[in-house]
Short mmCIF file of C-alpha atoms in Angstrom, two decimals:
data_model
loop_
_atom_site.label_atom_id
_atom_site.label_comp_id
_atom_site.label_asym_id
_atom_site.label_seq_id
_atom_site.Cartn_x
_atom_site.Cartn_y
_atom_site.Cartn_z
CA ALA A 8 17.82 -8.25 2.08
CA GLN A 9 15.72 -6.09 -0.16
CA SER A 10 14.40 -3.02 1.54
CA VAL A 11 12.87 0.40 1.08
CA THR A 12 13.68 3.09 3.60
CA GLN A 13 11.94 6.37 4.25
CA PRO A 14 14.23 8.23 6.66
CA ASP A 15 11.72 10.92 7.63
CA ILE A 16 8.82 9.89 9.84
CA HIS A 17 7.19 13.32 9.84
CA ILE A 18 7.72 16.44 7.75
CA THR A 19 6.07 19.83 8.16
CA VAL A 20 6.06 22.40 5.38
CA SER A 21 4.27 25.68 4.81
CA GLU A 22 1.58 25.89 2.19
CA GLY A 23 3.11 27.05 -1.07
CA ALA A 24 6.59 25.82 -0.15
CA SER A 25 8.43 23.13 -2.05
CA LEU A 26 8.53 19.56 -0.85
CA GLU A 27 10.94 16.66 -1.07
CA LEU A 28 10.27 13.30 0.54
CA ARG A 29 13.15 10.87 0.67
CA CYS A 30 13.17 7.22 -0.31
CA ASN A 31 16.15 4.89 -0.47
CA TYR A 32 16.15 1.35 -1.74
CA SER A 33 18.41 -1.63 -1.32
CA TYR A 34 18.12 -4.21 -4.09
CA GLY A 35 20.61 -6.33 -5.99
CA ALA A 36 19.47 -4.78 -9.24
CA THR A 37 17.32 -1.84 -10.25
CA PRO A 38 13.86 -2.37 -8.81
CA TYR A 39 10.65 -0.89 -10.00
CA LEU A 40 9.56 1.87 -7.64
CA PHE A 41 6.34 3.59 -6.65
CA TRP A 42 5.05 6.39 -4.54
CA TYR A 43 1.63 6.13 -2.94
CA VAL A 44 -0.38 8.65 -0.92
CA GLN A 45 -2.83 7.81 1.82
CA SER A 46 -5.21 10.50 3.00
CA PRO A 47 -6.80 10.04 6.44
CA GLY A 48 -9.31 7.22 6.44
CA GLN A 49 -8.59 6.35 2.82
CA GLY A 50 -6.82 3.67 0.87
CA LEU A 51 -3.50 4.11 -0.89
CA GLN A 52 -3.52 6.00 -4.17
CA LEU A 53 -0.75 5.56 -6.71
CA LEU A 54 1.06 8.84 -7.39
CA LEU A 55 3.70 7.65 -9.84
CA LYS A 56 5.83 4.72 -10.88
CA TYR A 57 9.27 3.99 -12.29
CA PHE A 58 10.13 0.88 -14.23
CA SER A 59 12.94 1.96 -16.53
CA GLY A 60 13.89 4.70 -18.96
CA ASP A 61 13.61 8.37 -18.12
CA THR A 62 14.75 8.85 -14.54
CA LEU A 63 12.45 11.82 -13.92
CA VAL A 64 8.92 10.56 -13.56
CA GLN A 65 5.82 12.72 -13.59
CA GLY A 66 2.81 11.73 -11.56
CA ILE A 67 -0.62 12.93 -10.60
CA LYS A 68 -1.41 15.98 -8.46
CA GLY A 69 1.72 17.80 -9.61
CA PHE A 70 4.18 15.34 -8.06
CA GLU A 71 7.37 14.08 -9.64
CA ALA A 72 10.13 11.74 -8.56
CA GLU A 73 13.69 11.24 -9.69
CA PHE A 74 15.43 7.89 -9.79
CA LYS A 75 19.11 8.18 -8.91
CA ARG A 76 20.98 4.92 -9.23
CA SER A 77 24.19 6.32 -7.75
CA GLN A 78 22.37 7.27 -4.57
CA SER A 79 19.88 4.37 -4.54
CA SER A 80 17.18 6.97 -4.14
CA PHE A 81 13.76 7.75 -5.52
CA ASN A 82 12.76 11.04 -3.91
CA LEU A 83 9.36 12.58 -4.35
CA ARG A 84 9.06 16.30 -5.07
CA LYS A 85 6.45 18.96 -5.52
CA PRO A 86 7.28 22.60 -6.24
CA SER A 87 4.41 24.10 -4.27
CA VAL A 88 2.31 22.17 -1.76
CA HIS A 89 -1.36 22.69 -1.08
CA TRP A 90 -3.18 22.08 2.18
CA SER A 91 -4.86 19.07 0.56
CA ASP A 92 -1.45 17.38 0.20
CA ALA A 93 -1.40 16.65 3.93
CA ALA A 94 -1.33 12.86 4.10
CA GLU A 95 0.86 9.82 4.63
CA TYR A 96 3.24 9.03 1.79
CA PHE A 97 4.63 5.59 1.08
CA CYS A 98 7.49 4.58 -1.15
CA ALA A 99 7.46 0.99 -2.41
CA GLY A 100 9.78 -1.19 -4.44
CA GLY A 101 9.66 -4.54 -6.15
CA PHE A 102 11.79 -6.75 -8.32
CA GLY A 103 10.66 -9.36 -10.79
CA ASN A 104 7.62 -11.20 -9.54
CA GLU A 105 8.44 -10.70 -5.90
CA LYS A 106 6.13 -8.94 -3.49
CA LEU A 107 6.24 -5.20 -3.09
CA THR A 108 8.20 -3.86 -0.15
CA PHE A 109 6.78 -0.72 1.41
CA GLY A 110 8.64 1.91 3.37
CA THR A 111 7.38 2.88 6.80
CA GLY A 112 5.77 6.05 5.47
CA THR A 113 6.28 9.79 5.91
CA ARG A 114 3.53 11.87 7.42
CA LEU A 115 3.25 15.28 5.77
CA THR A 116 1.75 18.19 7.68
CA ILE A 117 0.98 21.48 5.93
CA ILE A 118 0.90 24.69 7.91
CA PRO A 119 -0.96 27.76 6.62
CA ASP B 29 -16.93 3.33 -10.80
CA THR B 30 -15.05 1.91 -7.83
CA ALA B 31 -12.02 -0.04 -9.02
CA VAL B 32 -11.33 -2.02 -5.84
CA SER B 33 -14.08 -2.20 -3.27
CA GLN B 34 -14.22 -3.74 0.19
CA THR B 35 -17.03 -4.52 2.56
CA PRO B 36 -17.57 -3.69 5.28
CA LYS B 37 -15.73 -0.42 5.81
CA TYR B 38 -15.92 -0.77 9.58
CA LEU B 39 -16.17 -3.94 11.63
CA VAL B 40 -16.43 -3.99 15.41
CA THR B 41 -16.60 -7.37 17.07
CA GLN B 42 -15.70 -9.23 20.23
CA MET B 43 -12.81 -11.54 20.87
CA GLY B 44 -13.43 -15.10 19.81
CA ASN B 45 -15.83 -14.24 17.03
CA ASP B 46 -15.41 -15.19 13.37
CA LYS B 47 -15.71 -12.53 10.70
CA SER B 48 -15.21 -12.08 6.96
CA ILE B 49 -14.13 -9.18 4.78
CA LYS B 50 -14.98 -9.14 1.09
CA CYS B 51 -13.06 -7.59 -1.78
CA GLU B 52 -13.98 -7.12 -5.41
CA GLN B 53 -12.07 -5.51 -8.28
CA ASN B 54 -13.50 -4.51 -11.65
CA LEU B 55 -10.14 -3.75 -13.30
CA GLY B 56 -9.75 -7.13 -14.94
CA HIS B 57 -6.58 -7.78 -12.98
CA ASP B 58 -5.15 -11.25 -12.45
CA THR B 59 -3.57 -10.72 -9.05
CA MET B 60 -5.11 -9.70 -5.73
CA TYR B 61 -3.66 -9.09 -2.29
CA TRP B 62 -4.50 -8.64 1.36
CA TYR B 63 -2.47 -6.24 3.49
CA LYS B 64 -2.64 -5.40 7.17
CA GLN B 65 -1.88 -1.86 8.32
CA ASP B 66 -1.20 -1.46 12.01
CA SER B 67 -1.67 1.60 14.19
CA LYS B 68 1.75 2.92 13.18
CA LYS B 69 0.72 2.79 9.51
CA PHE B 70 3.11 -0.07 8.77
CA LEU B 71 1.87 -2.07 5.78
CA LYS B 72 2.44 -5.80 5.79
CA ILE B 73 1.41 -8.16 3.02
CA MET B 74 -0.57 -11.17 4.16
CA PHE B 75 -1.63 -13.05 1.04
CA SER B 76 -1.52 -12.83 -2.72
CA TYR B 77 -3.56 -14.70 -5.31
CA ASN B 78 -2.88 -14.93 -9.02
CA ASN B 79 -5.68 -16.33 -11.17
CA LYS B 80 -7.29 -17.77 -8.05
CA GLU B 81 -4.08 -19.54 -7.01
CA LEU B 82 -2.40 -18.69 -3.72
CA ILE B 83 1.12 -17.44 -4.45
CA ILE B 84 2.12 -15.48 -1.36
CA ASN B 85 1.33 -16.63 2.14
CA GLU B 86 3.32 -14.64 4.64
CA THR B 87 3.74 -15.63 8.25
CA VAL B 88 0.12 -15.19 9.19
CA PRO B 89 -1.75 -17.17 11.86
CA ASN B 90 -3.82 -19.94 10.33
CA ARG B 91 -6.88 -18.28 11.84
CA PHE B 92 -6.71 -16.14 8.69
CA SER B 93 -7.96 -17.89 5.58
CA PRO B 94 -8.26 -16.19 2.20
CA LYS B 95 -10.56 -17.45 -0.52
CA SER B 96 -10.72 -16.45 -4.14
CA PRO B 97 -13.91 -17.70 -5.80
CA ASP B 98 -12.90 -16.02 -9.06
CA LYS B 99 -10.30 -13.58 -10.37
CA ALA B 100 -12.37 -10.56 -9.41
CA HIS B 101 -12.94 -11.52 -5.77
CA LEU B 102 -10.72 -12.21 -2.80
CA ASN B 103 -12.26 -12.66 0.61
CA LEU B 104 -10.61 -12.89 4.00
CA HIS B 105 -12.08 -14.96 6.79
CA ILE B 106 -10.75 -14.63 10.31
CA ASN B 107 -11.53 -17.18 13.02
CA SER B 108 -11.32 -16.70 16.77
CA LEU B 109 -10.55 -13.00 16.60
CA GLU B 110 -7.97 -11.61 19.01
CA LEU B 111 -7.28 -8.09 20.25
CA GLY B 112 -4.10 -7.99 18.18
CA ASP B 113 -6.10 -8.45 15.00
CA SER B 114 -7.37 -4.89 15.32
CA ALA B 115 -6.02 -3.04 12.30
CA VAL B 116 -6.99 -1.72 8.91
CA TYR B 117 -7.08 -4.41 6.24
CA PHE B 118 -6.53 -3.42 2.64
CA CYS B 119 -7.29 -5.35 -0.47
CA ALA B 120 -5.32 -4.56 -3.62
CA SER B 121 -5.04 -5.79 -7.19
CA SER B 122 -2.49 -5.62 -9.98
CA PRO B 123 -2.46 -6.61 -13.66
CA GLY B 124 0.09 -9.35 -13.06
CA LEU B 125 2.57 -10.60 -10.53
CA ALA B 126 4.67 -7.46 -10.88
CA GLY B 127 3.81 -3.84 -11.24
CA GLU B 128 1.65 -1.24 -9.63
CA GLN B 129 -1.07 -2.21 -7.22
CA TYR B 130 -4.43 -0.56 -6.80
CA PHE B 131 -5.85 -0.44 -3.31
CA GLY B 132 -9.31 -0.59 -1.88
CA PRO B 133 -10.55 1.87 0.75
CA GLY B 134 -9.75 -0.44 3.65
CA THR B 135 -11.71 -2.19 6.38
CA ARG B 136 -11.12 -0.98 9.91
CA LEU B 137 -11.43 -3.98 12.21
CA THR B 138 -11.76 -3.36 15.93
CA VAL B 139 -11.74 -6.31 18.28
CA THR B 140 -12.98 -5.63 21.82
#
């Protein structure tokens, strides 16, 4: 079955430190992939997307993600986090016209 | 300009009541969705409409009935509300059947 897995439920990093959030997918072929961010009390905001082509994708707010077919991964990275990055992060994948499958989310806490 | 809007933002009601949530998108998208997010932040798709036609109808109690009067609107009516219906409901839209989705701010439904 198609799935998207976020292995980390909760991650804590210091402000200014680098960040990597993990996402693994399980599809029969290369899916299209997304990262969304949800701040408290808000809707989901699209950070970046991958459909094909360049495997390093740049997004908004200084985030990037790298698609690695060999590892079935699409990890989200940021070189230096800000306190405002504290939020819930969701990875999502889809294939063809099928519905998007969301991961269970990773809650990011930033400590001063 | 708000791309995807929902009303109301908060809804508190008693068990057994009937309530509706409205969603509007001004992005010119063809496809709209309803998601339910539970207290653990898990996102589950409920319905999807493409050009006013129902295309995804997940295993949702038939107390939930979506209606799409036009491509820009997708409403959700819930009959005989139960405690377990308490959640945040998100509306989303996308240009077509595949691709990135844009989310509304959510409606927090509390059933007492």
